[in-house]
């Protein structure tokens, strides 16, 4: 293992960049050009720009978790492929240990209680985005429950679930029953009110794939003004497709979408 002093200033942010690169790589590896092209399109929920992903790549190379072949092909070690399959906290803990951190420091770093090895803590944009997302999801849960209760179906209102609290892997945030058909599967995206004719959101490939398969899936866009939440509108997955990146020289996993508000239906996905 590398000496921890060599990487004592590696931050939580840089470690997350490295983990994202690990998950972006194909099993058989990628050409350097293709990998770097994918950095331009996949914006990792807005947390990492292409240059930060390159720094994450260099960190993995320095740890010998990536290797660069003579033909400029970049390949992950078996160990890195296994790390990439772990949940975020486990994976970040393992990477911190690879840097030479002791288990306690590694766990603090991975849980974002400290933002760097041997460096003080502080809030990041990740925390703010999580809080914003929670506001939107809670609002949508309450909206769905209130609608069902107003229709005399308190039995169904009690079954509205914020499944994102269970796992991020569902591909949607809220499951809400309807009166006569399958449950609504609502992926909620929330932004600070900024005016204009577009809605900016970050979406994962998994969310899109679920949206393609599930006819009950819908994207619900919310805005927050001060502490007030409102629904901008909603759409099915098909409406998103023209605004998503294409797989050309790499496989996108998360992307920034700038969606015209004109493609959103202004009413809420109804329970009727």
CSV table of C-alpha atoms in Angstrom, one decimal:
chain,number,residue,atom,x,y,z
A,1,UNK,CA,0.0,0.0,0.0
A,2,UNK,CA,1.0,3.6,-0.5
A,3,UNK,CA,2.2,5.6,2.4
A,4,UNK,CA,-0.7,7.7,3.8
A,5,UNK,CA,1.5,10.8,3.9
A,6,UNK,CA,1.8,10.7,0.1
A,7,UNK,CA,-2.0,11.1,-0.1
A,8,UNK,CA,-2.7,13.0,3.1
A,9,UNK,CA,-4.5,15.8,1.3
A,10,UNK,CA,-6.8,13.6,-0.8
A,11,UNK,CA,-10.3,14.9,-0.2
A,12,UNK,CA,-13.7,13.2,0.0
A,13,UNK,CA,-14.5,14.9,-3.3
A,14,UNK,CA,-11.5,13.4,-5.0
A,15,UNK,CA,-12.2,10.0,-3.6
A,16,UNK,CA,-15.7,10.1,-5.0
A,17,UNK,CA,-14.3,11.1,-8.4
A,18,UNK,CA,-12.1,8.0,-8.3
A,19,UNK,CA,-15.1,5.8,-7.4
A,20,UNK,CA,-17.1,7.3,-10.3
A,21,UNK,CA,-14.3,6.5,-12.7
A,22,UNK,CA,-14.1,3.0,-11.4
A,23,UNK,CA,-17.9,2.5,-12.1
A,24,UNK,CA,-17.6,4.1,-15.5
A,25,UNK,CA,-15.0,1.7,-16.9
A,26,UNK,CA,-16.2,-1.3,-18.9
A,27,UNK,CA,-15.1,-4.8,-17.7
A,28,UNK,CA,-12.7,-5.2,-20.6
A,29,UNK,CA,-11.4,-1.6,-20.1
A,30,UNK,CA,-11.6,1.4,-22.3
A,31,UNK,CA,-9.3,3.3,-24.6
A,32,UNK,CA,-8.0,6.5,-23.0
A,33,UNK,CA,-9.8,8.6,-25.6
A,34,UNK,CA,-13.1,6.9,-25.1
A,35,UNK,CA,-12.9,7.1,-21.4
A,36,UNK,CA,-12.0,10.8,-21.5
A,37,UNK,CA,-14.9,11.4,-24.0
A,38,UNK,CA,-17.3,9.9,-21.5
A,39,UNK,CA,-16.2,12.3,-18.9
A,40,UNK,CA,-17.5,15.2,-21.0
A,41,UNK,CA,-21.0,13.7,-21.1
A,42,UNK,CA,-21.5,12.1,-17.7
A,43,UNK,CA,-21.7,14.8,-15.1
A,44,UNK,CA,-22.1,12.6,-12.1
A,45,UNK,CA,-25.1,14.4,-10.6
A,46,UNK,CA,-23.3,17.7,-11.0
A,47,UNK,CA,-20.6,16.8,-8.5
A,48,UNK,CA,-17.7,16.2,-10.9
A,49,UNK,CA,-16.5,18.0,-14.0
A,50,UNK,CA,-14.2,16.2,-16.5
A,51,UNK,CA,-11.1,17.6,-15.0
A,52,UNK,CA,-12.0,16.2,-11.5
A,53,UNK,CA,-12.7,12.8,-13.1
A,54,UNK,CA,-9.2,12.9,-14.6
A,55,UNK,CA,-7.8,13.5,-11.2
A,56,UNK,CA,-9.7,10.6,-9.9
A,57,UNK,CA,-8.3,8.5,-12.7
A,58,UNK,CA,-4.8,9.5,-11.8
A,59,UNK,CA,-5.4,8.6,-8.2
A,60,UNK,CA,-6.5,5.1,-9.2
A,61,UNK,CA,-3.4,4.8,-11.4
A,62,UNK,CA,-1.1,5.9,-8.6
A,63,UNK,CA,-2.7,3.2,-6.4
A,64,UNK,CA,-2.2,0.7,-9.2
A,65,UNK,CA,-5.9,-0.1,-9.2
A,66,UNK,CA,-5.9,1.0,-12.9
A,67,UNK,CA,-3.3,0.1,-15.4
A,68,UNK,CA,-2.5,1.8,-18.7
A,69,UNK,CA,-1.4,-0.5,-21.5
A,70,UNK,CA,1.0,0.2,-24.3
A,71,UNK,CA,-2.0,0.9,-26.7
A,72,UNK,CA,-3.4,3.5,-24.3
A,73,UNK,CA,-6.0,1.1,-23.1
A,74,UNK,CA,-7.0,1.7,-19.4
A,75,UNK,CA,-8.0,-1.4,-17.5
A,76,UNK,CA,-9.3,-1.9,-14.0
A,77,UNK,CA,-7.8,-4.5,-11.7
A,78,UNK,CA,-10.0,-7.3,-10.4
A,79,UNK,CA,-9.8,-5.6,-7.0
A,80,UNK,CA,-11.1,-2.3,-8.4
A,81,UNK,CA,-13.9,-4.0,-10.2
A,82,UNK,CA,-15.0,-5.6,-6.9
A,83,UNK,CA,-14.7,-2.2,-5.1
A,84,UNK,CA,-17.0,-0.7,-7.7
A,85,UNK,CA,-19.7,-3.2,-6.9
A,86,UNK,CA,-19.9,-2.2,-3.2
A,87,UNK,CA,-22.2,0.5,-2.0
A,88,UNK,CA,-20.8,4.0,-1.8
A,89,UNK,CA,-19.8,4.0,1.9
A,90,UNK,CA,-18.1,0.6,1.7
A,91,UNK,CA,-16.3,1.5,-1.6
A,92,UNK,CA,-15.1,4.8,-0.3
A,93,UNK,CA,-13.9,3.2,2.9
A,94,UNK,CA,-11.9,0.6,0.9
A,95,UNK,CA,-10.3,3.3,-1.3
A,96,UNK,CA,-9.3,5.3,1.8
A,97,UNK,CA,-7.7,2.2,3.3
A,98,UNK,CA,-5.8,1.7,0.0
A,99,UNK,CA,-4.5,5.3,0.6
A,100,UNK,CA,-3.1,4.1,3.9
A,101,UNK,CA,-5.8,5.5,6.2
A,102,UNK,CA,-6.6,3.5,9.4
A,103,UNK,CA,-10.1,2.0,9.5
A,104,UNK,CA,-11.5,4.7,11.8
A,105,UNK,CA,-10.3,7.5,9.5
A,106,UNK,CA,-11.4,5.6,6.5
A,107,UNK,CA,-15.0,5.2,7.9
A,108,UNK,CA,-15.2,8.9,8.8
A,109,UNK,CA,-14.1,9.9,5.4
A,110,UNK,CA,-16.5,7.5,3.6
A,111,UNK,CA,-19.5,8.7,5.7
A,112,UNK,CA,-18.6,12.3,4.8
A,113,UNK,CA,-18.0,13.2,8.5
A,114,UNK,CA,-14.6,14.4,7.4
A,115,UNK,CA,-13.9,15.8,4.0
A,116,UNK,CA,-10.2,14.8,3.7
A,117,UNK,CA,-7.6,12.6,5.3
A,118,UNK,CA,-6.2,14.7,8.1
A,119,UNK,CA,-8.1,17.8,7.1
A,120,UNK,CA,-11.1,19.5,8.7
A,121,UNK,CA,-14.7,18.8,7.9
A,122,UNK,CA,-17.3,20.9,6.1
A,123,UNK,CA,-20.6,20.7,4.2
A,124,UNK,CA,-20.6,20.0,0.4
A,125,UNK,CA,-22.9,20.5,-2.5
A,126,UNK,CA,-23.9,16.9,-2.0
A,127,UNK,CA,-25.5,17.7,1.3
A,128,UNK,CA,-27.4,20.6,-0.2
A,129,UNK,CA,-28.7,18.6,-3.1
A,130,UNK,CA,-29.8,15.8,-0.8
A,131,UNK,CA,-31.7,18.2,1.3
A,132,UNK,CA,-33.3,19.8,-1.8
A,133,UNK,CA,-34.3,16.3,-3.1
A,134,UNK,CA,-35.8,15.4,0.3
A,135,UNK,CA,-38.0,18.5,0.2
A,136,UNK,CA,-39.4,17.6,-3.2
A,137,UNK,CA,-39.9,13.9,-2.4
A,138,UNK,CA,-41.7,14.6,0.8
A,139,UNK,CA,-43.9,17.1,-0.9
A,140,UNK,CA,-44.9,14.6,-3.6
A,141,UNK,CA,-45.6,11.9,-1.0
A,142,UNK,CA,-47.9,14.3,0.8
A,143,UNK,CA,-49.6,15.4,-2.4
A,144,UNK,CA,-50.3,11.8,-3.4
A,145,UNK,CA,-51.6,10.9,0.0
A,146,UNK,CA,-53.8,14.0,0.2
A,147,UNK,CA,-55.3,13.2,-3.2
A,148,UNK,CA,-56.2,9.7,-2.3
A,149,UNK,CA,-57.7,10.7,1.0
A,150,UNK,CA,-59.8,13.4,-0.8
A,151,UNK,CA,-61.1,10.6,-3.0
A,152,UNK,CA,-62.2,8.6,0.1
A,153,UNK,CA,-59.4,6.1,-0.2
A,154,UNK,CA,-57.5,6.6,3.1
A,155,UNK,CA,-56.6,2.9,2.8
A,156,UNK,CA,-54.6,3.6,-0.3
A,157,UNK,CA,-53.2,6.9,1.1
A,158,UNK,CA,-51.4,5.0,3.8
A,159,UNK,CA,-49.7,2.9,1.1
A,160,UNK,CA,-47.9,5.8,-0.5
A,161,UNK,CA,-44.2,5.0,0.0
A,162,UNK,CA,-41.0,7.1,-0.4
A,163,UNK,CA,-38.9,4.1,-1.6
A,164,UNK,CA,-35.8,6.2,-2.0
A,165,UNK,CA,-35.4,5.9,1.8
A,166,UNK,CA,-35.1,2.1,1.3
A,167,UNK,CA,-32.7,2.2,-1.7
A,168,UNK,CA,-31.7,4.3,-4.7
A,169,UNK,CA,-31.7,1.3,-6.9
A,170,UNK,CA,-35.5,1.3,-7.7
A,171,UNK,CA,-35.1,3.9,-10.4
A,172,UNK,CA,-37.9,6.0,-8.9
A,173,UNK,CA,-38.4,7.8,-5.5
A,174,UNK,CA,-42.1,7.4,-4.7
A,175,UNK,CA,-44.6,4.6,-5.2
A,176,UNK,CA,-48.2,5.8,-5.1
A,177,UNK,CA,-51.4,3.7,-5.6
A,178,UNK,CA,-54.1,4.7,-8.1
A,179,UNK,CA,-57.8,3.9,-7.8
A,180,UNK,CA,-58.1,1.5,-10.7
A,181,UNK,CA,-54.7,0.6,-12.1
A,182,UNK,CA,-51.1,0.0,-11.2
A,183,UNK,CA,-49.2,2.2,-8.8
A,184,UNK,CA,-47.5,5.4,-10.1
A,185,UNK,CA,-43.7,5.2,-10.0
A,186,UNK,CA,-42.6,8.7,-9.5
A,187,UNK,CA,-39.0,9.9,-10.0
A,188,UNK,CA,-38.8,13.3,-8.3
A,189,UNK,CA,-36.4,16.0,-9.3
A,190,UNK,CA,-36.1,19.3,-7.5
A,191,UNK,CA,-34.3,22.5,-8.2
A,192,UNK,CA,-34.2,26.0,-6.6
A,193,UNK,CA,-36.6,28.3,-8.3
A,194,UNK,CA,-34.6,30.1,-11.0
A,195,UNK,CA,-37.2,31.3,-13.5
A,196,UNK,CA,-36.7,30.8,-17.2
A,197,UNK,CA,-38.1,28.2,-19.6
A,198,UNK,CA,-35.9,25.2,-18.7
A,199,UNK,CA,-35.6,22.8,-15.8
A,200,UNK,CA,-32.2,21.4,-15.0
A,201,UNK,CA,-31.9,17.9,-13.6
A,202,UNK,CA,-29.4,15.1,-13.1
A,203,UNK,CA,-30.6,11.7,-14.0
A,204,UNK,CA,-29.0,8.2,-13.8
A,205,UNK,CA,-29.0,5.6,-16.5
A,206,UNK,CA,-30.8,3.3,-14.1
A,207,UNK,CA,-33.7,5.8,-13.7
A,208,UNK,CA,-34.0,6.1,-17.5
A,209,UNK,CA,-33.9,2.3,-18.0
A,210,UNK,CA,-36.7,1.8,-15.5
A,211,UNK,CA,-38.7,4.6,-17.1
A,212,UNK,CA,-38.3,2.9,-20.5
A,213,UNK,CA,-39.6,-0.4,-19.1
A,214,UNK,CA,-42.3,0.7,-16.7
A,215,UNK,CA,-45.3,2.4,-18.2
A,216,UNK,CA,-46.3,3.8,-14.8
A,217,UNK,CA,-43.0,5.6,-14.4
A,218,UNK,CA,-43.2,9.4,-14.5
A,219,UNK,CA,-40.7,12.2,-13.9
A,220,UNK,CA,-42.1,14.9,-11.5
A,221,UNK,CA,-40.3,18.2,-11.5
A,222,UNK,CA,-40.5,20.4,-8.4
A,223,UNK,CA,-39.1,23.8,-7.6
A,224,UNK,CA,-38.3,25.3,-4.2
A,225,UNK,CA,-38.7,29.0,-3.3
A,226,UNK,CA,-37.4,29.7,0.2
A,227,UNK,CA,-39.0,26.7,2.0
A,228,UNK,CA,-42.1,26.5,-0.3
A,229,UNK,CA,-42.3,23.6,-2.8
A,230,UNK,CA,-44.3,23.6,-6.0
A,231,UNK,CA,-44.7,21.2,-8.9
A,232,UNK,CA,-43.6,22.5,-12.2
A,233,UNK,CA,-45.0,19.6,-14.2
A,234,UNK,CA,-44.3,16.0,-15.2
A,235,UNK,CA,-43.6,13.8,-18.2
A,236,UNK,CA,-43.0,10.1,-19.2
A,237,UNK,CA,-39.6,8.8,-20.0
A,238,UNK,CA,-40.1,9.1,-23.8
A,239,UNK,CA,-40.2,12.9,-23.5
A,240,UNK,CA,-36.7,12.8,-22.0
A,241,UNK,CA,-35.1,10.8,-24.7
A,242,UNK,CA,-34.1,13.7,-27.1
A,243,UNK,CA,-32.3,15.4,-24.3
A,244,UNK,CA,-30.2,12.5,-23.1
A,245,UNK,CA,-26.5,11.8,-24.2
A,246,UNK,CA,-25.7,9.0,-26.6
A,247,UNK,CA,-23.4,6.1,-26.1
A,248,UNK,CA,-20.6,6.7,-28.6
A,249,UNK,CA,-17.1,6.5,-27.2
A,250,UNK,CA,-18.3,5.5,-23.7
A,251,UNK,CA,-21.3,4.5,-21.8
A,252,UNK,CA,-23.0,7.3,-19.9
A,253,UNK,CA,-24.2,6.5,-16.4
A,254,UNK,CA,-25.4,9.9,-15.1
A,255,UNK,CA,-26.1,13.1,-17.1
A,256,UNK,CA,-27.2,16.6,-16.9
A,257,UNK,CA,-30.5,17.2,-18.7
A,258,UNK,CA,-31.7,20.7,-19.6
A,259,UNK,CA,-35.4,20.1,-20.2
A,260,UNK,CA,-37.7,22.7,-21.7
A,261,UNK,CA,-40.6,23.2,-19.4
A,262,UNK,CA,-42.8,23.2,-22.4
A,263,UNK,CA,-42.5,19.3,-22.6
A,264,UNK,CA,-44.0,19.0,-19.1
A,265,UNK,CA,-47.6,18.4,-18.5
A,266,UNK,CA,-48.7,21.1,-15.9
A,267,UNK,CA,-51.0,18.8,-13.9
A,268,UNK,CA,-50.0,16.1,-11.4
A,269,UNK,CA,-50.0,12.4,-12.4
A,270,UNK,CA,-53.5,11.6,-11.1
A,271,UNK,CA,-54.7,8.7,-9.0
A,272,UNK,CA,-57.8,8.3,-11.1
